[in-house]
XYZ file of C-alpha atoms in Angstrom:
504
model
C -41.176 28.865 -5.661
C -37.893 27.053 -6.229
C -35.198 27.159 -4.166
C -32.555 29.479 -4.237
C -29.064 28.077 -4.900
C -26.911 28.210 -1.548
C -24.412 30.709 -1.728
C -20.800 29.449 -3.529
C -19.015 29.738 -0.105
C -21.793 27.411 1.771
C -20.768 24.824 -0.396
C -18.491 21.427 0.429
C -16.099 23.028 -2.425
C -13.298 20.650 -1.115
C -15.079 17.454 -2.000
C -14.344 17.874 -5.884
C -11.541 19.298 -8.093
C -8.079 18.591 -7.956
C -6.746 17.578 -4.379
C -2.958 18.654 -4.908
C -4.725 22.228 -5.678
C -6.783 22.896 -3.025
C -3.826 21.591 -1.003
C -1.773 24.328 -2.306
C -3.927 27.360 -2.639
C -5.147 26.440 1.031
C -1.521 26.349 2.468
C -0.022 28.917 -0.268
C -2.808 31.272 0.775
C -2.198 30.733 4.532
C 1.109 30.572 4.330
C 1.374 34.437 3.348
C -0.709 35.371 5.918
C 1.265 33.586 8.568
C 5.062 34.549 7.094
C 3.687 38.546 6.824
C 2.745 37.956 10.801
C 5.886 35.854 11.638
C 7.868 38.335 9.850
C 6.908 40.799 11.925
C 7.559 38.689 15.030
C 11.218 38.517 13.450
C 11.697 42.126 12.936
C 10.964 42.874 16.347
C 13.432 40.860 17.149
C 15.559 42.507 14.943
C 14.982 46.015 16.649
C 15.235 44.627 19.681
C 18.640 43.006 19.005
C 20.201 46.028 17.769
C 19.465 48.260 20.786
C 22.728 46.640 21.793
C 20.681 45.175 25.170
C 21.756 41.748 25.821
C 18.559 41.800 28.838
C 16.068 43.123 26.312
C 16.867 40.232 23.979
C 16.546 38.066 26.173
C 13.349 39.146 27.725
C 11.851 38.273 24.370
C 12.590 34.672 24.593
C 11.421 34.211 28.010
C 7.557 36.134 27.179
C 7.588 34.443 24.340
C 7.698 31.035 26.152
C 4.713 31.721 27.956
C 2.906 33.938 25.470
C 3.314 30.949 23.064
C 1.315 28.416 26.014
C -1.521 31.103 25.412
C -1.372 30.759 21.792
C -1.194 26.998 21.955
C -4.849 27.344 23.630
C -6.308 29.215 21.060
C -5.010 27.373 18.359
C -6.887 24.051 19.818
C -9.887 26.288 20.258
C -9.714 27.213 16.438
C -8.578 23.851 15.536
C -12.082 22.533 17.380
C -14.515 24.667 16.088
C -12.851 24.100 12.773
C -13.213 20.397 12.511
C -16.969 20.403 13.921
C -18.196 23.521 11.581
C -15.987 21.859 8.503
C -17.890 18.428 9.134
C -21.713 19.578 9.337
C -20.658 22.496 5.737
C -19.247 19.131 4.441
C -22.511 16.954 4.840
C -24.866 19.991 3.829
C -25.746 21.606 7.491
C -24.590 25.128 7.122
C -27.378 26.305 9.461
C -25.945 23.866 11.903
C -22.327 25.063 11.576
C -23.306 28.748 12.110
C -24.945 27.647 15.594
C -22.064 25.537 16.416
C -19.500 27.830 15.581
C -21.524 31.016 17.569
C -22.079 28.957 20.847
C -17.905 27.738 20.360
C -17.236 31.506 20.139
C -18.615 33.031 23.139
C -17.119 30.100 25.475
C -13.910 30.477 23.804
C -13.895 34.538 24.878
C -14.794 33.712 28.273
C -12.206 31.363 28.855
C -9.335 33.252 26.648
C -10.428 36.822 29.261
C -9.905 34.432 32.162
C -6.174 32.770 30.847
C -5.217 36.802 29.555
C -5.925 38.026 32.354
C -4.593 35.270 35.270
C -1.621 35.449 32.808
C -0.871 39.425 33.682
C -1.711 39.126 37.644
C 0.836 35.844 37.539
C 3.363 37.463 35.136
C 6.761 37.796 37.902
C 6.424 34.544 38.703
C 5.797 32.576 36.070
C 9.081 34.403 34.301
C 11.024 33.633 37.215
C 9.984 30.080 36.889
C 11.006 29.638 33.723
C 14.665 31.054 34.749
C 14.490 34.975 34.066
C 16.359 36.793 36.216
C 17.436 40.314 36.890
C 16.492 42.873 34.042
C 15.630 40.264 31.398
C 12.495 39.045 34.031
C 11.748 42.656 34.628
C 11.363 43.325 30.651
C 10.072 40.272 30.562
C 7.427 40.702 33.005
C 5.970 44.333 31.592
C 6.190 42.826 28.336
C 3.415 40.086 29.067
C 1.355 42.425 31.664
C 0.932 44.572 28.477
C -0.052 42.030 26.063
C -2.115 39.084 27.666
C -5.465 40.839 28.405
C -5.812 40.887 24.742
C -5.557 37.490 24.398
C -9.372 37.320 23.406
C -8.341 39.349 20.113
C -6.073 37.724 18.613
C -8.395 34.346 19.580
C -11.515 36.223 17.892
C -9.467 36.755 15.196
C -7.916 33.399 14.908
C -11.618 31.629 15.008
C -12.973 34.132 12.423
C -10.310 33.550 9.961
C -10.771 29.849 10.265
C -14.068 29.975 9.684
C -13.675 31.815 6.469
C -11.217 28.776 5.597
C -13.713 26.188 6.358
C -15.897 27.804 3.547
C -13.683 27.996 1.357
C -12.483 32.000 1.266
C -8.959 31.402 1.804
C -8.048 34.859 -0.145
C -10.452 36.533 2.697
C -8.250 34.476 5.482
C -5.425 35.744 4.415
C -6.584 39.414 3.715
C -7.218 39.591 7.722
C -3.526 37.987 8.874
C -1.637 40.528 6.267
C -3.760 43.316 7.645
C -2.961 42.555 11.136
C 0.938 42.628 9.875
C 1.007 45.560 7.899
C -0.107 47.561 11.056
C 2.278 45.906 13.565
C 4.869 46.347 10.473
C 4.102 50.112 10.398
C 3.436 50.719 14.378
C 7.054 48.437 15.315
C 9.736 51.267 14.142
C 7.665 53.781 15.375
C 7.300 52.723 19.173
C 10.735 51.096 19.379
C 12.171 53.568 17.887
C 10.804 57.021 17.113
C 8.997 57.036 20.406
C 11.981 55.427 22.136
C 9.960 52.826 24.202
C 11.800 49.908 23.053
C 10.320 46.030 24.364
C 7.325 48.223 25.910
C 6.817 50.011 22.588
C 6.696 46.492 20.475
C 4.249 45.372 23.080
C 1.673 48.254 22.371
C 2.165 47.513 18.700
C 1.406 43.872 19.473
C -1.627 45.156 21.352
C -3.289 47.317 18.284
C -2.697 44.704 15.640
C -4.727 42.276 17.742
C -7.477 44.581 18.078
C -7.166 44.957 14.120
C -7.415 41.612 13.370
C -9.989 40.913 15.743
C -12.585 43.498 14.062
C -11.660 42.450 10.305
C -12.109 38.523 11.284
C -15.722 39.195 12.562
C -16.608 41.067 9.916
C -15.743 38.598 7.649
C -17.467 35.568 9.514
C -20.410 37.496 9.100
C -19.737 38.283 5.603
C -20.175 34.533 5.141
C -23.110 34.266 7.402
C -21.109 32.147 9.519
C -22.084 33.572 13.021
C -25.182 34.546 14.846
C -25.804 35.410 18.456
C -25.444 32.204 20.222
C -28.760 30.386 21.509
C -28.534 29.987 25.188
C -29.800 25.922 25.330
C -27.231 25.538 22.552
C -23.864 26.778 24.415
C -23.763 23.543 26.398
C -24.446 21.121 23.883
C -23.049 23.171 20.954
C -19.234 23.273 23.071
C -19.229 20.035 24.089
C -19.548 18.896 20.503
C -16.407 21.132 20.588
C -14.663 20.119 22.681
C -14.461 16.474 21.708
C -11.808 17.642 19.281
C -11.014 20.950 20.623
C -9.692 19.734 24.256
C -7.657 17.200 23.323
C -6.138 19.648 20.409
C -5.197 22.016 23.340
C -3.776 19.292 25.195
C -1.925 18.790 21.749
C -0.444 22.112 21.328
C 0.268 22.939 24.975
C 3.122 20.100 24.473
C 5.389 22.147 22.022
C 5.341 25.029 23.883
C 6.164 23.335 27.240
C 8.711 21.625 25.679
C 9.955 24.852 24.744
C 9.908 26.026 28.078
C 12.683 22.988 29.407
C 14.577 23.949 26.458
C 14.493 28.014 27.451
C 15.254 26.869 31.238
C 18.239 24.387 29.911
C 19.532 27.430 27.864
C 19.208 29.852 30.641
C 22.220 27.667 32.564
C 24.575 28.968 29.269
C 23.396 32.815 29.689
C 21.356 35.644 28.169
C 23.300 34.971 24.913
C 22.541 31.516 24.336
C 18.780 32.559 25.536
C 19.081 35.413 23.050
C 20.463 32.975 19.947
C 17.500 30.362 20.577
C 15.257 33.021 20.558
C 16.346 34.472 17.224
C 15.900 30.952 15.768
C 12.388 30.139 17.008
C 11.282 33.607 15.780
C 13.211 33.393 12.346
C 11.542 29.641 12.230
C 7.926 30.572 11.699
C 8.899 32.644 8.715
C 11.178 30.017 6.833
C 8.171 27.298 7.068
C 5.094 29.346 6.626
C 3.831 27.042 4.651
C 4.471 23.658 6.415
C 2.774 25.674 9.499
C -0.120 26.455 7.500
C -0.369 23.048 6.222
C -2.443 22.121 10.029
C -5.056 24.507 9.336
C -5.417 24.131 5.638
C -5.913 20.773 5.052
C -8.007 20.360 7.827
C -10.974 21.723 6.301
C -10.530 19.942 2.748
C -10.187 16.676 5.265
C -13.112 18.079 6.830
C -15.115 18.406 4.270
C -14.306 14.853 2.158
C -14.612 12.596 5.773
C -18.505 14.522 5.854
C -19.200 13.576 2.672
C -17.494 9.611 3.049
C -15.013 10.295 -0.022
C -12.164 8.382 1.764
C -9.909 8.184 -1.229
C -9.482 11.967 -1.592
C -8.482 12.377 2.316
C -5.824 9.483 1.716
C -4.978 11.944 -1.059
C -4.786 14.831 0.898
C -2.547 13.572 3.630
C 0.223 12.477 0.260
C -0.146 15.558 -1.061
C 0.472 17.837 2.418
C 3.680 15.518 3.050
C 5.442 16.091 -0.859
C 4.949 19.695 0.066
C 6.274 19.330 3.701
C 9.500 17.764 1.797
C 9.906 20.114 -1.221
C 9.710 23.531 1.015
C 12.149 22.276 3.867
C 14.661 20.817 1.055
C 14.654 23.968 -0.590
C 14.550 26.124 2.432
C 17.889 24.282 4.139
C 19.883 25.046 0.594
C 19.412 29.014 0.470
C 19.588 29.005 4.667
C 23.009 27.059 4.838
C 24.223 29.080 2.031
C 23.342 32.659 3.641
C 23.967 32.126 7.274
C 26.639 34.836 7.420
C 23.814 36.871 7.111
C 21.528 35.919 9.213
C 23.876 36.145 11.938
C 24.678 39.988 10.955
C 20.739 40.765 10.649
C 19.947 39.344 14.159
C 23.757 41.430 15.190
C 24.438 37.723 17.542
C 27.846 36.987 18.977
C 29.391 34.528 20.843
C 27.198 32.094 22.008
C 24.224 32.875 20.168
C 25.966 33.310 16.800
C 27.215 29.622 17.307
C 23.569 28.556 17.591
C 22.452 30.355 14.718
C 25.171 28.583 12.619
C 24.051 25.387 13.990
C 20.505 25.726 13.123
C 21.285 26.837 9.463
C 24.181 24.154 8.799
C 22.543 21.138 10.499
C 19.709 21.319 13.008
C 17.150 22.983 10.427
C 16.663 19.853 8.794
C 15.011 18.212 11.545
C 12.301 20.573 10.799
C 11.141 18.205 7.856
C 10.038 15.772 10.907
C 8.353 18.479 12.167
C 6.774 19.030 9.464
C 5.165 15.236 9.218
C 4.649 16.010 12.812
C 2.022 18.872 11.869
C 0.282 16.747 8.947
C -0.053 13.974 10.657
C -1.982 15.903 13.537
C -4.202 17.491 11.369
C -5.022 14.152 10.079
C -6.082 12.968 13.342
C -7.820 15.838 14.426
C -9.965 15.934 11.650
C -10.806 12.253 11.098
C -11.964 11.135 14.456
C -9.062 10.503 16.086
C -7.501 13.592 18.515
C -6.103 11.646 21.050
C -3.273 10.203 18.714
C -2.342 14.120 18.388
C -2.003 14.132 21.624
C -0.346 11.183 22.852
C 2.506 11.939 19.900
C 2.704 15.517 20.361
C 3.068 15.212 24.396
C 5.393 12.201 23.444
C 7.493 14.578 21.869
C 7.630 17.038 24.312
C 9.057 15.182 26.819
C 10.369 11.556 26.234
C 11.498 13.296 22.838
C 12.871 16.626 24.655
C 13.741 15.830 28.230
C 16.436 12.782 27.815
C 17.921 14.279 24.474
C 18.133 17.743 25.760
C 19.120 16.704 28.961
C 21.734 14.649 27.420
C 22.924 17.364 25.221
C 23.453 20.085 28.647
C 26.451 17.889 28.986
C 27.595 19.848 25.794
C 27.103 23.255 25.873
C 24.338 25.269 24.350
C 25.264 23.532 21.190
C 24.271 19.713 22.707
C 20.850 21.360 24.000
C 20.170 22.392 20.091
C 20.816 19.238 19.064
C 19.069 16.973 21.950
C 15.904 19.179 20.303
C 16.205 18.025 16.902
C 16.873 14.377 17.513
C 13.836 13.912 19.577
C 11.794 15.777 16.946
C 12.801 13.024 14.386
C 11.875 9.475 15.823
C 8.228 11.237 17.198
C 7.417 13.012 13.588
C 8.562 9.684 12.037
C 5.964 7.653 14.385
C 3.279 10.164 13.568
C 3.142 10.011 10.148
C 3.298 6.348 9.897
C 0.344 6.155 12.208
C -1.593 8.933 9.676
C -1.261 6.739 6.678
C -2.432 3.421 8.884
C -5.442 5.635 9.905
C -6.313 6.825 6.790
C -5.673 3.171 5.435
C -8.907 2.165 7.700
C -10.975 4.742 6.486
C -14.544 2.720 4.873
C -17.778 3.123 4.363
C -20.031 3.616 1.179
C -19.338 6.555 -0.848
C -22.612 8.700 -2.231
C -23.743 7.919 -5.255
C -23.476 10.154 -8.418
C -26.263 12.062 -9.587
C -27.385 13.210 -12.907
C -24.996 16.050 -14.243
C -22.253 15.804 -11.761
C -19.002 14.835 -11.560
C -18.110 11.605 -9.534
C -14.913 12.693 -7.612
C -13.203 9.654 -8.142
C -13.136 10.247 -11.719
C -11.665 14.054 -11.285
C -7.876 14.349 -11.944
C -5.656 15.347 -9.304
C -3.483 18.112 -11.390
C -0.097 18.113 -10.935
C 1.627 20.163 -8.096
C 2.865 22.352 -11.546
C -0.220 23.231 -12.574
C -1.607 23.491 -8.931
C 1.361 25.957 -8.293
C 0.161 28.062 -11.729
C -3.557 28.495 -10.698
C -2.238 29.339 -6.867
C -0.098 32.483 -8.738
C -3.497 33.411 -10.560
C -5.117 33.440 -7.191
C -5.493 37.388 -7.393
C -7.450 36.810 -10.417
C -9.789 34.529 -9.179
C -12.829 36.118 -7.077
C -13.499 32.498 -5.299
C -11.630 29.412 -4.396
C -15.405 27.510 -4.684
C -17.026 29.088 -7.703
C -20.577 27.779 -8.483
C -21.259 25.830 -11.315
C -23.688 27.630 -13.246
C -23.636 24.837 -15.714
C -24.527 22.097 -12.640
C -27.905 20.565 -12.350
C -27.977 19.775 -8.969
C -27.233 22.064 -6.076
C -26.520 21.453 -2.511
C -28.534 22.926 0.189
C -28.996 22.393 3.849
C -29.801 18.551 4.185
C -30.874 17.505 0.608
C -29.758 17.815 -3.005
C -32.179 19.935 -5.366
C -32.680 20.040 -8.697
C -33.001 23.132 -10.433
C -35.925 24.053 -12.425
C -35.223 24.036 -16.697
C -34.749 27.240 -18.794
């Protein structure tokens, strides 16, 4: 009996077909997943700021600080079993991903309960070392003792989604982020407002969209037969494998976020108002650059997928093609920003100090986001082609020989100097990282597989323009699968050979 053909999502779908495409329905895909969540991370601000509470404002700034150290641990969780699941779908294994990806799961919930959890006994004073005081610590505090035991939710549904990336269902990634926003979105108003519990209210919200996305990211992983129970002599093997890539990645993102945390503390010397105005920015942030933030996770997997398979050219490819979009959305983005600040002031209702900021950031500082930007490629680069330590060494380099001199510098200057101090620093370490990417990817070798009968070598497919790419992402809707199968191919891949299917 002949084999059956391995279903179109199983497939390395990255490893042919136009790079600047799958570059931009990857990222354009994630990218409205992420701005629907961010957005809602914005509007809370938004209520928040117009309950006229200086405190309340405030508070949000200082949970977020340590809510985003939690999130910087998933996200090198995610960005682990990513790579290592992406590799072995790349070079045929799905059976093997599944396993590795089920064993990476249930260590990841243990140790995401533990962190929640340590988080809301250790709440008071962890706040209070970060510089809250007085009723911005105690909004603060009840803020994060509602949220962090359900850190494991939002990490489920995190890993899930990511695995439905690595196979190639971005449209099914993104389906579970906008679903998670549209019930925050709808929940927000109502506990802020209608049910008058203000920060406490948006934390219950917070609470129930985790949950949601949690549930609709497993049931897609399973969709894709991408999870299993985990085999017990597997867990140990299966997470080390892991956490080759995925420990040094948390080591990697725990250095923006503690960086953050000098910058909150050198605010907090200014007041709640200049705590209030950074906040606003680093939620309005996330929204604005969507897609450069999705660009970490996206192109991992096509990177992923073309190191597996030894098709070196197309990951040099992939790294030019992430950086001309890094350059085009953050030019573009700067022009409508600097022409509408007026109004982002009045939406965020900011005053003294914290308008100032605001002005800042849309005038000036937002442009070192482009380095931040080259920052984000650059680590994907590394974490996907062997090399996580250079993630880490430039992302820890940044967050603190590229944020404690500058910003300590700039205190000498007012809130304004401490902006500023930020967004130098940001600049010579996303300018070192992205030179390194493009030396790493330079020393990429090794013999590429041979073409078979009735395929397509990828060095002769065309890379379409980023027009055209842009076109086929707006037809996404139409299109039932990022990786359709070629009914018209001779040869199909399955789990650790190529076979050819039978005539007629």
């Amino acid at each position: 009996m002949p084999p059956k053909d391995p279903p179109s999502r199983q497939k390395a779908c990255f490893t042919t077909g136009g790079i600047m495409r799958h570059v931009l329905v990857m990222a354009g895909t994630g990218a409205i997943g992420l701005m629907a969540v961010f957005a809602v991370d914005m509007l809370n601000m938004v209520y928040i700021a117009h309950l006229g509470q200086t405190a309340l404002t405030a508070a949000i700034g200082f949970a977020g600080a340590v809510i985003g150290i939690q999130i910087a641990v998933a996200i090198g969780l995610t960005i682990g079993i990513s790579a290592a699941t992406g590799r072995e779908i790349g070079a045929g294994r799905h059976e093997e991903a599944r396993q590795i990806a089920s064993s990476a799961l249930a260590v990841m919930l243990g140790l995401t309960t533990v962190l929640g959890l340590g988080t809301m006994i250790a709440a008071h004073p962890i706040l209070s070392l970060f510089g809250a005081r007085g009723d911005a610590l105690a909004h603060a505090t009840t803020y994060l003792q509602t949220v962090s035991p359900f850190l494991p939710l939002i990490c489920m549904g995190m890993n899930c989604s990511a695995l439905m990336r690595v196979v190639g269902d971005a449209k099914g990634s993104m389906h579970i982020t906008l679903l998670g926003a549209v019930v925050a979105a709808i929940l927000d108003p109502i506990m802020i407002f209608g049910l008058h519990e203000g920060l406490t209210g948006a934390a219950i919200s917070t609470v129930i969209s985790r949950l949601v996305v949690a549930l609709a990211g497993l049931r897609g992983a399973l969709r894709h037969d991408m999870m299993t129970w985990p085999t017990l002599s597997r867990i140990v093997p299966d997470s080390r494998h892991v956490a080759s890539v995925a420990m040094p990645a948390i080591l990697t993102n725990l250095a923006t976020p503690l960086g953050g945390v000098y910058v909150t503390q050198s605010m907090a010397r200014f007041g709640l108002e200049a705590v209030g105005g950074q906040a606003s920015i680093e939620r309005t942030v996330p929204v604005l650059f969507s897609l450069v933030f999705a660009l970490t996770g996206s192109i991992g997997p096509i990177m992923a997928q073309n190191m597996g398979a030894g098709l070196y050219q197309r990951v040099r490819e992939t790294l030019a093609a992430a950086l001309k979009l890094v350059m085009v959305s953050i030019g573009l983005t700067w022009i409508i920003l600097a022409a509408m600040q007026n109004y982002v002031v009045a939406v965020f209702n900011a005053h003294g100090d914290a308008a100032m900021l605001i002005h800042l950031f849309c005038s000036l500082t937002i442009g070192s986001y482009l380095f931040v930007g080259m920052l984000f490629v650059a680590n994907a680069a590394f974490n996907n082609l062997g090399f996580p330590l250079y993630s880490t060494a430039f992302n820890w380099g940044r967050a603190t020989l590229g944020t404690i001199p500058f910003v300590g510098l700039g205190t000498r200057f007012g809130p304004a100097g401490v902006q500023i101090g930020q967004a130098a620093g940001v600049i010579v370490f996303g300018t070192l990282a992205v030179l390194t990417a493009f030396r790493v990817t330079r020393t990429l070798t090794g013999p590429v597989a041979a073409s078979k009968p009735g395929t397509v070598p990828a060095s002769d497919v065309p890379t379409v323009s980023a027009e055209a790419a842009m076109a086929e992402l707006d037809e996404l809707n139409n299109t039932p699968d990022l990786c359709e199968p070629d009914e018209d191919q001779d040869y199909v891949q399955t789990d650790n050979r190529r076979t050819q299917r039978p005539a007629g």
